[in-house]
JSON list of C-alpha atoms in Angstrom, two decimals:
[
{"chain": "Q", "resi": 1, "resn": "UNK", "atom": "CA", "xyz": [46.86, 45.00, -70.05]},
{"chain": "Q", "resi": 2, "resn": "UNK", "atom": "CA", "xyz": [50.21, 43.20, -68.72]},
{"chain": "Q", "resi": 3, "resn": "UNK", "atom": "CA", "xyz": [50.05, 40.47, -71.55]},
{"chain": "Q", "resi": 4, "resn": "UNK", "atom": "CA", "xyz": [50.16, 38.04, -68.66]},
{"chain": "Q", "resi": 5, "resn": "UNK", "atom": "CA", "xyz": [48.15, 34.73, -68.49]},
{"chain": "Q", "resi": 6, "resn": "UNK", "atom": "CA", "xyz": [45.54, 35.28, -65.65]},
{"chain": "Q", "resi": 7, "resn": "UNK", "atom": "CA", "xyz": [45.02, 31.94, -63.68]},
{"chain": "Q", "resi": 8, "resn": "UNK", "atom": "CA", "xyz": [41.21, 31.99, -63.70]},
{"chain": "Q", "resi": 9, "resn": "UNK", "atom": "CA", "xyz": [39.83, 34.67, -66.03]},
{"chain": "Q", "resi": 10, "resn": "UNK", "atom": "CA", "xyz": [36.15, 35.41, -65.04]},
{"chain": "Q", "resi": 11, "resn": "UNK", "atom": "CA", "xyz": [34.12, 32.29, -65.07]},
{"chain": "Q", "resi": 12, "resn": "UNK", "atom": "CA", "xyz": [36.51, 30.08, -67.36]},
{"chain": "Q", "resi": 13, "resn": "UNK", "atom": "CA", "xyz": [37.45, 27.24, -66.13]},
{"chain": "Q", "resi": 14, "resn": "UNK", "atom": "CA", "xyz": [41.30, 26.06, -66.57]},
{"chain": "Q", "resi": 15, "resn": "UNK", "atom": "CA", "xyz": [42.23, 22.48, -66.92]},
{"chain": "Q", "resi": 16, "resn": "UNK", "atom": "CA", "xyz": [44.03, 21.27, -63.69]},
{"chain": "Q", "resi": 17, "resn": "UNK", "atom": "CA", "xyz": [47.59, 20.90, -65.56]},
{"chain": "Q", "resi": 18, "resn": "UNK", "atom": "CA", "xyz": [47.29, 24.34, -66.64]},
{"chain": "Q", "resi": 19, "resn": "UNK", "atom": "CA", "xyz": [50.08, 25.51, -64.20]},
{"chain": "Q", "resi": 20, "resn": "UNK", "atom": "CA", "xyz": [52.20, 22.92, -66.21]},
{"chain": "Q", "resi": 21, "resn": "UNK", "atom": "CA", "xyz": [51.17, 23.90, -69.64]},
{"chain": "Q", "resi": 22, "resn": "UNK", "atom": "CA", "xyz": [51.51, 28.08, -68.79]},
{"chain": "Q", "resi": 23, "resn": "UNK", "atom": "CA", "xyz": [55.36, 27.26, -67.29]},
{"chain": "Q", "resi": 24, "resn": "UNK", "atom": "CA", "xyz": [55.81, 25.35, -70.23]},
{"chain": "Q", "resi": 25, "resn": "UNK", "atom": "CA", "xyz": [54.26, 27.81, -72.58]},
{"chain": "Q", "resi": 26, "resn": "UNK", "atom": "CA", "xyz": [57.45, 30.25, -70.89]},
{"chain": "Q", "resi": 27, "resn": "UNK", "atom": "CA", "xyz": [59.97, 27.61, -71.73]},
{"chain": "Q", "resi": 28, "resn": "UNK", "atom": "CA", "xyz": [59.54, 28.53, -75.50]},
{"chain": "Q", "resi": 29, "resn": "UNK", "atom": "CA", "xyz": [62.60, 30.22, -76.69]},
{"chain": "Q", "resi": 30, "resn": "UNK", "atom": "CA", "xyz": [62.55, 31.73, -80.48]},
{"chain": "Q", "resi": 31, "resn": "UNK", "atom": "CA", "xyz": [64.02, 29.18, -83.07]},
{"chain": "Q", "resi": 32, "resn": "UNK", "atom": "CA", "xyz": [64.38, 28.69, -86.57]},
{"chain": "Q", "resi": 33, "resn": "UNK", "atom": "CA", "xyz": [61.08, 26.54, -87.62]},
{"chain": "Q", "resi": 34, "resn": "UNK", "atom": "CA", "xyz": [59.63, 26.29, -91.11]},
{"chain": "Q", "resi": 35, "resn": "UNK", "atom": "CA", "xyz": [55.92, 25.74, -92.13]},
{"chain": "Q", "resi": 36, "resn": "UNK", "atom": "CA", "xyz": [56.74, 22.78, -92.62]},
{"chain": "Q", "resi": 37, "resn": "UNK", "atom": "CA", "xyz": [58.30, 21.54, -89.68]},
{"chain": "Q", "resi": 38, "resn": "UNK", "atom": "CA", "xyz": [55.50, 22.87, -87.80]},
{"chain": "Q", "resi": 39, "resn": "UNK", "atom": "CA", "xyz": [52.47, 21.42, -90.46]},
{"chain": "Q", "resi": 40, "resn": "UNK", "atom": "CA", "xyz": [54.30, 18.29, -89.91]},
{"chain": "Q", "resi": 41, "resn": "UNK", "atom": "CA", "xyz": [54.19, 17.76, -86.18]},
{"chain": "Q", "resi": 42, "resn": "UNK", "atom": "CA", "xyz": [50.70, 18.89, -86.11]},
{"chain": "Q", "resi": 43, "resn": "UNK", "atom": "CA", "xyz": [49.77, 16.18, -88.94]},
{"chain": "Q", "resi": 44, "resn": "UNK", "atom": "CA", "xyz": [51.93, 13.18, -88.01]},
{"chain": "Q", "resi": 45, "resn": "UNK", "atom": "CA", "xyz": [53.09, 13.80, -84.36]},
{"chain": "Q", "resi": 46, "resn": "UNK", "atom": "CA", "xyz": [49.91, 14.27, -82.46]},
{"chain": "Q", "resi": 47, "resn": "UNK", "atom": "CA", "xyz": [48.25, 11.09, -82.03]},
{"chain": "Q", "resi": 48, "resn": "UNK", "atom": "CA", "xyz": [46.72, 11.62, -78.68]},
{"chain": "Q", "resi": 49, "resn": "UNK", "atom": "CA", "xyz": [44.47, 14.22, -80.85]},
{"chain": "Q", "resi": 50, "resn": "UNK", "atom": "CA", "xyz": [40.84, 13.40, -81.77]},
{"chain": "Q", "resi": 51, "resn": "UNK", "atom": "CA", "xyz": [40.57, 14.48, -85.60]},
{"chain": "Q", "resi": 52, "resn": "UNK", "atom": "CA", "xyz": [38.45, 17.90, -85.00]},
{"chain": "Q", "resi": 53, "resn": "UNK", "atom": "CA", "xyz": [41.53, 18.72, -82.44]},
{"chain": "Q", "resi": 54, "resn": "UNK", "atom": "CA", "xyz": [43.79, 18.48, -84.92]},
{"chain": "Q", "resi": 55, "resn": "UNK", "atom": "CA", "xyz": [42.01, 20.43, -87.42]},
{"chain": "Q", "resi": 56, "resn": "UNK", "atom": "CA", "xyz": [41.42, 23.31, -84.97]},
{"chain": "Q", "resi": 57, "resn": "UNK", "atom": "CA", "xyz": [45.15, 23.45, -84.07]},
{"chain": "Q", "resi": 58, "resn": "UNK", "atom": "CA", "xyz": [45.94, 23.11, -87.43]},
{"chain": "Q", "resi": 59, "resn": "UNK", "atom": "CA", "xyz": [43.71, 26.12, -88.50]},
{"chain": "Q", "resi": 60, "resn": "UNK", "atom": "CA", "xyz": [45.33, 27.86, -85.35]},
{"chain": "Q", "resi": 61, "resn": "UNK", "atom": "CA", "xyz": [48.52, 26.88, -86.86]},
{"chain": "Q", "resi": 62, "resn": "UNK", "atom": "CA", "xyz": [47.45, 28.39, -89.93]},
{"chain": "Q", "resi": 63, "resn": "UNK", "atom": "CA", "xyz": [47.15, 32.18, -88.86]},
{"chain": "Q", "resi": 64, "resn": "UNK", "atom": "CA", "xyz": [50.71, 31.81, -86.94]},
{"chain": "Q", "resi": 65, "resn": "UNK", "atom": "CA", "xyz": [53.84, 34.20, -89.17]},
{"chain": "Q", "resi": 66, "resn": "UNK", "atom": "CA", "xyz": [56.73, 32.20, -89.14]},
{"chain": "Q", "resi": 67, "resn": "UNK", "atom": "CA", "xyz": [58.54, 35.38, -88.76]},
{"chain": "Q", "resi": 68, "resn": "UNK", "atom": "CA", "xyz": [56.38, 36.01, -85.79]},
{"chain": "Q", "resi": 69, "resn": "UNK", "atom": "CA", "xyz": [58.17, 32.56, -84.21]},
{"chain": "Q", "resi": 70, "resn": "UNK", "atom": "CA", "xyz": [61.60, 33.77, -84.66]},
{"chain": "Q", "resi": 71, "resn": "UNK", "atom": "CA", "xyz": [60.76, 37.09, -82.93]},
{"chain": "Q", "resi": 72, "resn": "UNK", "atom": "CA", "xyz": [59.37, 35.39, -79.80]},
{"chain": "Q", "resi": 73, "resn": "UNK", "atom": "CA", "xyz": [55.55, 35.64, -80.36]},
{"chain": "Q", "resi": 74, "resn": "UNK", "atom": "CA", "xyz": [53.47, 32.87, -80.48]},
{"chain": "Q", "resi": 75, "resn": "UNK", "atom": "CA", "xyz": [49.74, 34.32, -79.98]},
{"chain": "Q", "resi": 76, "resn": "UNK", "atom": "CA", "xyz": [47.46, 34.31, -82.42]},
{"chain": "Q", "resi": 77, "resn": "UNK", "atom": "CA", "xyz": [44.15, 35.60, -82.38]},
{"chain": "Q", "resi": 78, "resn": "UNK", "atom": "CA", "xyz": [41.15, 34.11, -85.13]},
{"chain": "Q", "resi": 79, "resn": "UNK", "atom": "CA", "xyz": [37.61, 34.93, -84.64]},
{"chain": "Q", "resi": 80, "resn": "UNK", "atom": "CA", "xyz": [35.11, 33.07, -83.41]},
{"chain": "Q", "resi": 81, "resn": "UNK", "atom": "CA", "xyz": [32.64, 33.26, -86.44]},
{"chain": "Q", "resi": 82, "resn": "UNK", "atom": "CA", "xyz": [35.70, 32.90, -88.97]},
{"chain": "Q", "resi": 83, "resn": "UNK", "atom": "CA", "xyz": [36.84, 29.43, -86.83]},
{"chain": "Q", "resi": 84, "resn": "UNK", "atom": "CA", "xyz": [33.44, 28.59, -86.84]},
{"chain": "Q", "resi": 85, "resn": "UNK", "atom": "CA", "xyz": [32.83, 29.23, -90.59]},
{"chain": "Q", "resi": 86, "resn": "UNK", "atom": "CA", "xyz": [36.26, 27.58, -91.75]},
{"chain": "Q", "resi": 87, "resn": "UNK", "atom": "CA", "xyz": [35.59, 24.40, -89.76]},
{"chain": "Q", "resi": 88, "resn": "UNK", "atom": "CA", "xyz": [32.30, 24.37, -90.09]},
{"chain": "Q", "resi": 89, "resn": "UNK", "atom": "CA", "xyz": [31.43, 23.36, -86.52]},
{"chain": "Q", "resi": 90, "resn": "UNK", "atom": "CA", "xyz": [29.32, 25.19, -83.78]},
{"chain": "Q", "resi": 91, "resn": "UNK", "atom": "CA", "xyz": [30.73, 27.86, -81.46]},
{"chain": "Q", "resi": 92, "resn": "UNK", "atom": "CA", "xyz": [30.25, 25.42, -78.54]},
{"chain": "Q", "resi": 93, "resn": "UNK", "atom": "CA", "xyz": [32.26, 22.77, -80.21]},
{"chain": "Q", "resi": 94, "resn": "UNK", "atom": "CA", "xyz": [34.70, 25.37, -81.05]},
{"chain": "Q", "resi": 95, "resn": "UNK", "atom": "CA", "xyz": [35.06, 26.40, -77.51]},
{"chain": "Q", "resi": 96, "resn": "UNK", "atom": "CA", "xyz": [35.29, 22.24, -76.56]},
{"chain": "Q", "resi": 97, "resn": "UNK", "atom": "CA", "xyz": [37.75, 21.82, -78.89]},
{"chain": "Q", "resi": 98, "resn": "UNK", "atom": "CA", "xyz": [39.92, 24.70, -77.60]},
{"chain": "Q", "resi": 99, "resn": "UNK", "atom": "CA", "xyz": [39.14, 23.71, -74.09]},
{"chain": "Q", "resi": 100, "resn": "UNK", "atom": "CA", "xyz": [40.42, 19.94, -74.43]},
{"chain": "Q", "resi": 101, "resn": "UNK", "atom": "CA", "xyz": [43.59, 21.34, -76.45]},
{"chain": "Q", "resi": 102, "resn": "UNK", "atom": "CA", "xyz": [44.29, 23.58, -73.36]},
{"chain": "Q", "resi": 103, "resn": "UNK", "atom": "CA", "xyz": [44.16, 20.45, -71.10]},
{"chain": "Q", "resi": 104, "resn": "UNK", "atom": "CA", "xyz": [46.18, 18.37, -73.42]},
{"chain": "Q", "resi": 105, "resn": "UNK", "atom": "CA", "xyz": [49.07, 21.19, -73.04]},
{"chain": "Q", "resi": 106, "resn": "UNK", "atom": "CA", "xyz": [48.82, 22.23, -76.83]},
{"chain": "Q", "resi": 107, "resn": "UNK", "atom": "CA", "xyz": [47.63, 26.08, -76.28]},
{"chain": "Q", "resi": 108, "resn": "UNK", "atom": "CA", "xyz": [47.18, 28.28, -73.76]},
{"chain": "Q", "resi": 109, "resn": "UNK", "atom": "CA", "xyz": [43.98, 31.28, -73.53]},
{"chain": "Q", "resi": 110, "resn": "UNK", "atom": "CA", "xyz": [44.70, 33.92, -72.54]},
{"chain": "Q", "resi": 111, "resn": "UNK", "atom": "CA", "xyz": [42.37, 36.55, -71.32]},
{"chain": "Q", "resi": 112, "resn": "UNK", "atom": "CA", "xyz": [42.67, 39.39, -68.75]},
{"chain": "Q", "resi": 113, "resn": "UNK", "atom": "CA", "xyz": [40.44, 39.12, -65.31]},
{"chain": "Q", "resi": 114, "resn": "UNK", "atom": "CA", "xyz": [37.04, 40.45, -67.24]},
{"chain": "Q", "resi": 115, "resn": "UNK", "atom": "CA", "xyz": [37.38, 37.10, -69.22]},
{"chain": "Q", "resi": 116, "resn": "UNK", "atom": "CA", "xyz": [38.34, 39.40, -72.81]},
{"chain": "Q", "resi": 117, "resn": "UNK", "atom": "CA", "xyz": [41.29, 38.05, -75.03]},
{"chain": "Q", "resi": 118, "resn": "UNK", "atom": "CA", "xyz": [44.19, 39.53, -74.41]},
{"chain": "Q", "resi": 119, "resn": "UNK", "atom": "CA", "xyz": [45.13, 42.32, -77.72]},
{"chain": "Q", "resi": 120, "resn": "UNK", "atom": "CA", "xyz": [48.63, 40.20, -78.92]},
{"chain": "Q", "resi": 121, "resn": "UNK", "atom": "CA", "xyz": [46.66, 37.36, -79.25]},
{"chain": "Q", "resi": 122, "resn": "UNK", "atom": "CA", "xyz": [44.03, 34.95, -77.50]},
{"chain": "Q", "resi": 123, "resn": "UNK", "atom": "CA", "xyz": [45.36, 31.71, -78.37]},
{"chain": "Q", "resi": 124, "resn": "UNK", "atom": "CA", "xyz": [49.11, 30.97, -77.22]},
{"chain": "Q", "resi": 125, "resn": "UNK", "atom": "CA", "xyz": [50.67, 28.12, -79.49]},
{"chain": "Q", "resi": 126, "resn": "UNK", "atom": "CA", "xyz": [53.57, 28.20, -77.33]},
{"chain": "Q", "resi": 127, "resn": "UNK", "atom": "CA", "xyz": [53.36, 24.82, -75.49]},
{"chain": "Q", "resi": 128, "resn": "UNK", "atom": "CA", "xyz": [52.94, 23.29, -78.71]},
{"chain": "Q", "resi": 129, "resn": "UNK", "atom": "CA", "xyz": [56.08, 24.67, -80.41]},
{"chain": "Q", "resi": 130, "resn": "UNK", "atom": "CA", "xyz": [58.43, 24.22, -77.25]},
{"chain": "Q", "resi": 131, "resn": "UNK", "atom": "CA", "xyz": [57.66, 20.63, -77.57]},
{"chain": "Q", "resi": 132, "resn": "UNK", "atom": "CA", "xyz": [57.93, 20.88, -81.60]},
{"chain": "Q", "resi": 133, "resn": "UNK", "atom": "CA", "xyz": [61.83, 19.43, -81.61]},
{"chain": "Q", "resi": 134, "resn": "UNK", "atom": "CA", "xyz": [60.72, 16.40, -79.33]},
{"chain": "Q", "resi": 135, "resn": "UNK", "atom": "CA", "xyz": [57.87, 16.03, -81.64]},
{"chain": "Q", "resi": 136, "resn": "UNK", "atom": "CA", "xyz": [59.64, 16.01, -84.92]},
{"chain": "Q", "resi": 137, "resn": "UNK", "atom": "CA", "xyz": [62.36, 13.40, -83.36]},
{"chain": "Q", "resi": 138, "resn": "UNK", "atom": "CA", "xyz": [59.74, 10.96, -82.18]},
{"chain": "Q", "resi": 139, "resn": "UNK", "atom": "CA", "xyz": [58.16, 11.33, -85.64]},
{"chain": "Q", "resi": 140, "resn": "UNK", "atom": "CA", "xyz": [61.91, 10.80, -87.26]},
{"chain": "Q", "resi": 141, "resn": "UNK", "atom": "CA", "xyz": [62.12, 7.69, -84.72]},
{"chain": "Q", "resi": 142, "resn": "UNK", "atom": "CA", "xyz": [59.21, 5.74, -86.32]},
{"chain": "Q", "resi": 143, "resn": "UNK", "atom": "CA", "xyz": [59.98, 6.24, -89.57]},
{"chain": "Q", "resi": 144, "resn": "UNK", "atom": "CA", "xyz": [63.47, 5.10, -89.30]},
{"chain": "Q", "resi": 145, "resn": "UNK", "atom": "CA", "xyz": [62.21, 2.30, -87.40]},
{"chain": "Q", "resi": 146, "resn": "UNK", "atom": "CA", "xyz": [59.57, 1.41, -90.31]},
{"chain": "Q", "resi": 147, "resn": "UNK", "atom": "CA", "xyz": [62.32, 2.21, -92.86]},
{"chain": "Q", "resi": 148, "resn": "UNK", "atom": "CA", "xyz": [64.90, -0.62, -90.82]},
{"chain": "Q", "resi": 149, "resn": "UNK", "atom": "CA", "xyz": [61.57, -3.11, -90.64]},
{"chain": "Q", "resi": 150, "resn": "UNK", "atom": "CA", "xyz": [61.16, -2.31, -94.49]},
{"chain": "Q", "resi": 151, "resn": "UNK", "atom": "CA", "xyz": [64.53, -3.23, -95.46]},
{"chain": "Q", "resi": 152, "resn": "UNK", "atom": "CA", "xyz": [64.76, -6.23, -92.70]},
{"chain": "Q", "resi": 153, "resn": "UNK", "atom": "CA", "xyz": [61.03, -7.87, -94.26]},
{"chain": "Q", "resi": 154, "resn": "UNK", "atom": "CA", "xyz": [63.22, -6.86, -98.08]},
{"chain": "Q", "resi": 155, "resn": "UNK", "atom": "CA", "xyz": [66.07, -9.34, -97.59]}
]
């Protein structure tokens, strides 16, 4: 296996952006995050996110090594029955969830042409952390602009 994303794996379907979100999935460079930058932006900077979105990323975000990151690998790879089990949700919703996140641009699957998960890792958080630093400034934005409307409503 090449490790590459294949367009149309099997009978998957692919979001219509997913061109987009796979280029920008290569845009991610290794960078020095922390947990907690990353816990952050998945808590406070994803509003377009319904709440079970968020709590599937954030369980995907959960099984990413930090020291993984910084050496350029972004995949991660939880089972079906353990996602299922953690979030307590169905395997269909799981594979809703996942779906919508892949047309939102947060993840990328990857599986070879027989539709099987690729060994390094199914999931690919890589769209999600190349937009991290725009995240964590638009976060930083609003609260400097609540923090200004704080001390304006103050005096």
């Amino acid at each position: 296996m090449t490790g590459e994303v294949c367009p149309r794996p099997g009978r998957a379907k692919r979001a219509e952006n997913f061109a987009d979100v796979a280029a920008r999935a290569g845009e991610f460079a290794p960078c020095a995050l922390t947990r907690l930058d990353v816990d952050r932006a998945c808590a406070q900077g994803t509003p377009d996110l319904t709440d079970g979105e968020r709590s599937l990323l954030a369980f995907y975000l959960s099984h990413l090594s930090m020291v993984e990151v910084q050496n350029g690998r972004s995949c991660v790879w939880p089972g079906a029955a353990s996602t299922e089990e953690a979030l307590a949700i169905s395997g269909a919703a799981v594979r809703r969830r996942k779906a919508s996140l892949e047309k939102k641009g947060f993840i990328v699957r990857k599986y070879d042409g027989r539709n099987r998960p690729l060994e390094e890792g199914a999931i690919d958080l890589a769209p999600f952390l190349a937009a991290l630093p725009g995240i964590i400034a638009s976060i930083e934005k609003r609260l400097d602009e609540r923090r200004a409307a704080y001390r304006a409503n103050r005096e």
